[in-house]
Structure formats: C-alpha cells, structure tokens
PDB file of C-alpha atoms in Angstrom:
ATOM      1  CA  UNK A   1     104.199  94.269 128.971  1.00  0.00           C
ATOM      2  CA  UNK A   2     101.096  95.247 127.140  1.00  0.00           C
ATOM      3  CA  UNK A   3     102.996  97.333 124.428  1.00  0.00           C
ATOM      4  CA  UNK A   4     105.113  94.389 123.411  1.00  0.00           C
ATOM      5  CA  UNK A   5     101.933  92.157 123.155  1.00  0.00           C
ATOM      6  CA  UNK A   6     100.655  94.598 120.802  1.00  0.00           C
ATOM      7  CA  UNK A   7     103.613  94.609 118.964  1.00  0.00           C
ATOM      8  CA  UNK A   8     103.847  90.852 118.697  1.00  0.00           C
ATOM      9  CA  UNK A   9     100.179  90.611 117.419  1.00  0.00           C
ATOM     10  CA  UNK A  10     101.213  93.377 114.635  1.00  0.00           C
ATOM     11  CA  UNK A  11     104.098  91.383 113.543  1.00  0.00           C
ATOM     12  CA  UNK A  12     102.206  88.202 113.642  1.00  0.00           C
ATOM     13  CA  UNK A  13      99.413  89.911 111.541  1.00  0.00           C
ATOM     14  CA  UNK A  14     102.031  91.200 109.063  1.00  0.00           C
ATOM     15  CA  UNK A  15     103.347  87.778 108.556  1.00  0.00           C
ATOM     16  CA  UNK A  16      99.901  86.563 107.764  1.00  0.00           C
ATOM     17  CA  UNK A  17      99.023  89.337 105.406  1.00  0.00           C
ATOM     18  CA  UNK A  18     102.595  88.969 103.699  1.00  0.00           C
ATOM     19  CA  UNK A  19     101.828  84.903 102.999  1.00  0.00           C
ATOM     20  CA  UNK A  20      98.363  85.966 101.685  1.00  0.00           C
ATOM     21  CA  UNK A  21      99.815  88.459  99.445  1.00  0.00           C
ATOM     22  CA  UNK A  22     102.267  85.714  98.122  1.00  0.00           C
ATOM     23  CA  UNK A  23      99.553  83.620  97.472  1.00  0.00           C
ATOM     24  CA  UNK A  24      97.359  86.278  95.703  1.00  0.00           C
ATOM     25  CA  UNK A  25      99.800  89.049  94.717  1.00  0.00           C
ATOM     26  CA  UNK A  26      97.429  91.278  92.894  1.00  0.00           C
ATOM     27  CA  UNK A  27      94.760  91.181  95.785  1.00  0.00           C
ATOM     28  CA  UNK A  28      94.127  94.895  96.478  1.00  0.00           C
ATOM     29  CA  UNK A  29      92.371  94.018  99.812  1.00  0.00           C
ATOM     30  CA  UNK A  30      95.419  92.190 101.140  1.00  0.00           C
ATOM     31  CA  UNK A  31      97.861  94.984  99.995  1.00  0.00           C
ATOM     32  CA  UNK A  32      95.614  97.517 101.750  1.00  0.00           C
ATOM     33  CA  UNK A  33      95.391  95.557 104.840  1.00  0.00           C
ATOM     34  CA  UNK A  34      99.089  94.800 104.887  1.00  0.00           C
ATOM     35  CA  UNK A  35      99.878  98.741 104.343  1.00  0.00           C
ATOM     36  CA  UNK A  36      97.556  99.531 107.355  1.00  0.00           C
ATOM     37  CA  UNK A  37      99.814  97.033 109.299  1.00  0.00           C
ATOM     38  CA  UNK A  38     102.834  98.766 108.237  1.00  0.00           C
ATOM     39  CA  UNK A  39     101.345 102.023 109.126  1.00  0.00           C
ATOM     40  CA  UNK A  40     101.219 100.992 112.776  1.00  0.00           C
ATOM     41  CA  UNK A  41     104.887 100.947 112.990  1.00  0.00           C
ATOM     42  CA  UNK A  42     105.329 103.899 110.806  1.00  0.00           C
ATOM     43  CA  UNK A  43     106.951 101.884 108.120  1.00  0.00           C
ATOM     44  CA  UNK A  44     107.488 103.627 104.815  1.00  0.00           C
ATOM     45  CA  UNK A  45     106.597 100.254 103.163  1.00  0.00           C
ATOM     46  CA  UNK A  46     102.987 101.151 103.760  1.00  0.00           C
ATOM     47  CA  UNK A  47     103.379 103.883 100.991  1.00  0.00           C
ATOM     48  CA  UNK A  48     104.871 101.291  98.720  1.00  0.00           C
ATOM     49  CA  UNK A  49     101.970  98.966  98.964  1.00  0.00           C
ATOM     50  CA  UNK A  50      99.315 101.414  98.550  1.00  0.00           C
ATOM     51  CA  UNK A  51     101.267 102.702  95.297  1.00  0.00           C
ATOM     52  CA  UNK A  52     100.931  99.147  93.986  1.00  0.00           C
ATOM     53  CA  UNK A  53      97.286  99.157  94.676  1.00  0.00           C
ATOM     54  CA  UNK A  54      97.053 102.372  92.580  1.00  0.00           C
ATOM     55  CA  UNK A  55      99.364 100.761  89.897  1.00  0.00           C
ATOM     56  CA  UNK A  56      97.079  97.824  89.581  1.00  0.00           C
ATOM     57  CA  UNK A  57      93.993 100.048  89.128  1.00  0.00           C
ATOM     58  CA  UNK A  58      94.880 103.828  88.193  1.00  0.00           C
ATOM     59  CA  UNK A  59      91.377 104.807  88.173  1.00  0.00           C
ATOM     60  CA  UNK A  60      90.620 103.793  91.524  1.00  0.00           C
ATOM     61  CA  UNK A  61      89.632 106.881  93.360  1.00  0.00           C
ATOM     62  CA  UNK A  62      89.482 105.116  96.656  1.00  0.00           C
ATOM     63  CA  UNK A  63      92.863 103.903  96.125  1.00  0.00           C
ATOM     64  CA  UNK A  64      94.213 107.454  95.480  1.00  0.00           C
ATOM     65  CA  UNK A  65      92.136 108.699  98.564  1.00  0.00           C
ATOM     66  CA  UNK A  66      93.770 106.002 100.984  1.00  0.00           C
ATOM     67  CA  UNK A  67      97.231 106.618  99.613  1.00  0.00           C
ATOM     68  CA  UNK A  68      96.744 110.390 100.223  1.00  0.00           C
ATOM     69  CA  UNK A  69      95.433 109.702 103.783  1.00  0.00           C
ATOM     70  CA  UNK A  70      98.452 107.612 104.365  1.00  0.00           C
ATOM     71  CA  UNK A  71     100.718 110.088 103.013  1.00  0.00           C
ATOM     72  CA  UNK A  72      99.233 112.840 105.482  1.00  0.00           C
ATOM     73  CA  UNK A  73      99.827 110.442 108.412  1.00  0.00           C
ATOM     74  CA  UNK A  74     103.606 109.856 107.233  1.00  0.00           C
ATOM     75  CA  UNK A  75     104.093 113.694 106.617  1.00  0.00           C
ATOM     76  CA  UNK A  76     104.420 113.647 103.074  1.00  0.00           C
ATOM     77  CA  UNK A  77     102.471 116.531 101.875  1.00  0.00           C
ATOM     78  CA  UNK A  78     103.873 116.454  98.375  1.00  0.00           C
ATOM     79  CA  UNK A  79     102.245 112.955  97.665  1.00  0.00           C
ATOM     80  CA  UNK A  80      98.905 114.434  98.993  1.00  0.00           C
ATOM     81  CA  UNK A  81      98.918 117.351  96.547  1.00  0.00           C
ATOM     82  CA  UNK A  82      99.874 115.027  93.725  1.00  0.00           C
ATOM     83  CA  UNK A  83      97.018 112.362  94.563  1.00  0.00           C
ATOM     84  CA  UNK A  84      94.499 115.180  94.868  1.00  0.00           C
ATOM     85  CA  UNK A  85      95.098 116.248  91.382  1.00  0.00           C
ATOM     86  CA  UNK A  86      94.971 112.851  90.202  1.00  0.00           C
ATOM     87  CA  UNK A  87      91.715 112.214  92.063  1.00  0.00           C
ATOM     88  CA  UNK A  88      90.313 115.418  90.354  1.00  0.00           C
ATOM     89  CA  UNK A  89      91.514 113.895  86.869  1.00  0.00           C
ATOM     90  CA  UNK A  90      89.582 110.769  87.472  1.00  0.00           C
ATOM     91  CA  UNK A  91      86.740 112.485  88.848  1.00  0.00           C
ATOM     92  CA  UNK A  92      86.465 114.830  85.535  1.00  0.00           C
ATOM     93  CA  UNK A  93      87.220 111.605  83.329  1.00  0.00           C
ATOM     94  CA  UNK A  94      84.493 109.680  84.859  1.00  0.00           C
ATOM     95  CA  UNK A  95      81.900 112.438  84.602  1.00  0.00           C
ATOM     96  CA  UNK A  96      82.765 112.692  81.054  1.00  0.00           C
ATOM     97  CA  UNK A  97      82.113 109.002  80.778  1.00  0.00           C
ATOM     98  CA  UNK A  98      78.717 109.484  82.390  1.00  0.00           C
ATOM     99  CA  UNK A  99      79.408 107.884  85.624  1.00  0.00           C
ATOM    100  CA  UNK A 100      78.714 109.879  88.758  1.00  0.00           C
ATOM    101  CA  UNK A 101      81.850 110.119  90.895  1.00  0.00           C
ATOM    102  CA  UNK A 102      81.039 113.655  92.486  1.00  0.00           C
ATOM    103  CA  UNK A 103      80.046 112.151  95.948  1.00  0.00           C
ATOM    104  CA  UNK A 104      83.201 109.768  96.175  1.00  0.00           C
ATOM    105  CA  UNK A 105      85.564 112.391  95.107  1.00  0.00           C
ATOM    106  CA  UNK A 106      84.026 114.942  97.684  1.00  0.00           C
ATOM    107  CA  UNK A 107      83.995 112.205 100.379  1.00  0.00           C
ATOM    108  CA  UNK A 108      87.680 111.456  99.832  1.00  0.00           C
ATOM    109  CA  UNK A 109      88.627 115.182  99.960  1.00  0.00           C
ATOM    110  CA  UNK A 110      86.793 115.329 103.170  1.00  0.00           C
ATOM    111  CA  UNK A 111      88.248 112.400 104.637  1.00  0.00           C
ATOM    112  CA  UNK A 112      91.832 113.811 103.751  1.00  0.00           C
ATOM    113  CA  UNK A 113      90.829 117.123 105.326  1.00  0.00           C
ATOM    114  CA  UNK A 114      89.763 115.386 108.533  1.00  0.00           C
ATOM    115  CA  UNK A 115      93.131 113.516 108.806  1.00  0.00           C
ATOM    116  CA  UNK A 116      94.908 116.910 108.426  1.00  0.00           C
ATOM    117  CA  UNK A 117      92.791 118.324 111.346  1.00  0.00           C
ATOM    118  CA  UNK A 118      93.791 115.138 113.410  1.00  0.00           C
ATOM    119  CA  UNK A 119      97.644 115.533 112.677  1.00  0.00           C
ATOM    120  CA  UNK A 120      97.182 119.396 113.489  1.00  0.00           C
ATOM    121  CA  UNK A 121      97.478 120.666 110.051  1.00  0.00           C
ATOM    122  CA  UNK A 122      94.359 122.824 110.066  1.00  0.00           C
ATOM    123  CA  UNK A 123      95.712 125.002 107.286  1.00  0.00           C
ATOM    124  CA  UNK A 124      95.870 122.047 104.918  1.00  0.00           C
ATOM    125  CA  UNK A 125      92.254 121.106 105.836  1.00  0.00           C
ATOM    126  CA  UNK A 126      91.170 124.677 105.220  1.00  0.00           C
ATOM    127  CA  UNK A 127      92.554 124.514 101.763  1.00  0.00           C
ATOM    128  CA  UNK A 128      90.618 121.267 100.915  1.00  0.00           C
ATOM    129  CA  UNK A 129      87.332 122.486 102.411  1.00  0.00           C
ATOM    130  CA  UNK A 130      87.689 125.675 100.231  1.00  0.00           C
ATOM    131  CA  UNK A 131      88.176 123.342  97.234  1.00  0.00           C
ATOM    132  CA  UNK A 132      85.234 121.281  98.000  1.00  0.00           C
ATOM    133  CA  UNK A 133      82.993 124.413  98.543  1.00  0.00           C
ATOM    134  CA  UNK A 134      84.234 125.803  95.162  1.00  0.00           C
ATOM    135  CA  UNK A 135      82.748 122.466  93.564  1.00  0.00           C
ATOM    136  CA  UNK A 136      79.790 122.268  95.981  1.00  0.00           C
ATOM    137  CA  UNK A 137      78.998 125.871  97.158  1.00  0.00           C
ATOM    138  CA  UNK A 138      75.785 124.668  98.921  1.00  0.00           C
ATOM    139  CA  UNK A 139      77.097 121.778 100.643  1.00  0.00           C
ATOM    140  CA  UNK A 140      76.106 122.803 104.304  1.00  0.00           C
ATOM    141  CA  UNK A 141      78.224 120.014 105.984  1.00  0.00           C
ATOM    142  CA  UNK A 142      81.451 121.157 104.410  1.00  0.00           C
ATOM    143  CA  UNK A 143      80.729 124.907 104.844  1.00  0.00           C
ATOM    144  CA  UNK A 144      79.963 124.130 108.828  1.00  0.00           C
ATOM    145  CA  UNK A 145      83.346 122.150 108.913  1.00  0.00           C
ATOM    146  CA  UNK A 146      85.220 125.251 107.192  1.00  0.00           C
ATOM    147  CA  UNK A 147      83.546 127.789 109.509  1.00  0.00           C
ATOM    148  CA  UNK A 148      84.424 125.649 112.488  1.00  0.00           C
ATOM    149  CA  UNK A 149      88.120 125.574 111.376  1.00  0.00           C
ATOM    150  CA  UNK A 150      88.011 129.410 110.759  1.00  0.00           C
ATOM    151  CA  UNK A 151      86.485 130.197 113.919  1.00  0.00           C
ATOM    152  CA  UNK A 152      83.413 131.687 112.432  1.00  0.00           C
TER     153      UNK A 152
END
C-alpha cells in the first residue's frame, strides 16, 4: 500500500540520518533533519534531538523556535512556554550586545502562533499575537492575524 511505502521511506531516511549523525555527531542540520523524521512517526525522540541542538548552541534563537514548534505539535505546551521565555532572554541579550534580533524573534513567535492555529489551539495563538503586538504595536501583519482570530 501507499502508506507502507511512505513508512518504509521514512524509516530508510531515518537510517541514513542516523549514520550521518554518527559520522558528524555535532552537526546541527543533521540533528534537525533526523528530528523532523521522528516527527513523522510522532516519536518523542524528535524533542530529544532538538534539545541537543539547543545544548550545542544555547543562544541559537532558531533552534529554540524549532523546538517550540515541535513541542506544539507534540502537545507539550509546558516546553513552548519555557522556550518562549528563553527566546525572549536571547533577544534581550543580543540587543544589549548591539545585534538586531527583533525581526528573528517576532518571526519565530509568529511561526509558533501559526502552528497553534493549525493544531486548533487558537487561544494560545491569540496570547502570542498579543505579546508580539505589545513589542511591536504598529505591526499591521500581526494585528490583522490577531483580529482574524478574534473575529473582529
């Protein structure tokens, strides 16, 4: 059947990613690709792998955002809340160092909100859009997204 063919491809890809990770154990792209593969089968190992990516580079806001997105998909809102706080700290720290992380931070929050919408958790998306608008009150795109969720 078509489902078993897809399943076989996922497992074959997993084998290749696993070998690649053994050859390059600190390669974040391989960890992320393998985590995405585990996500297809809803395996909690996906979260473990993305946690390793964060442990390798704790100030990587992209890694925290990806970890949050995966946590939403796996029903782990506790992780999402913790990671949003962590991303906020990174954003504030990078800003103090003179780096412009504002756009990246807002973009990751927006992506998390979109995933919340996709999994039917609009209330969590509303909270995130309200936070984005607290930080960027004139951001029309996010204002429109919030208004759509609120039915305004």
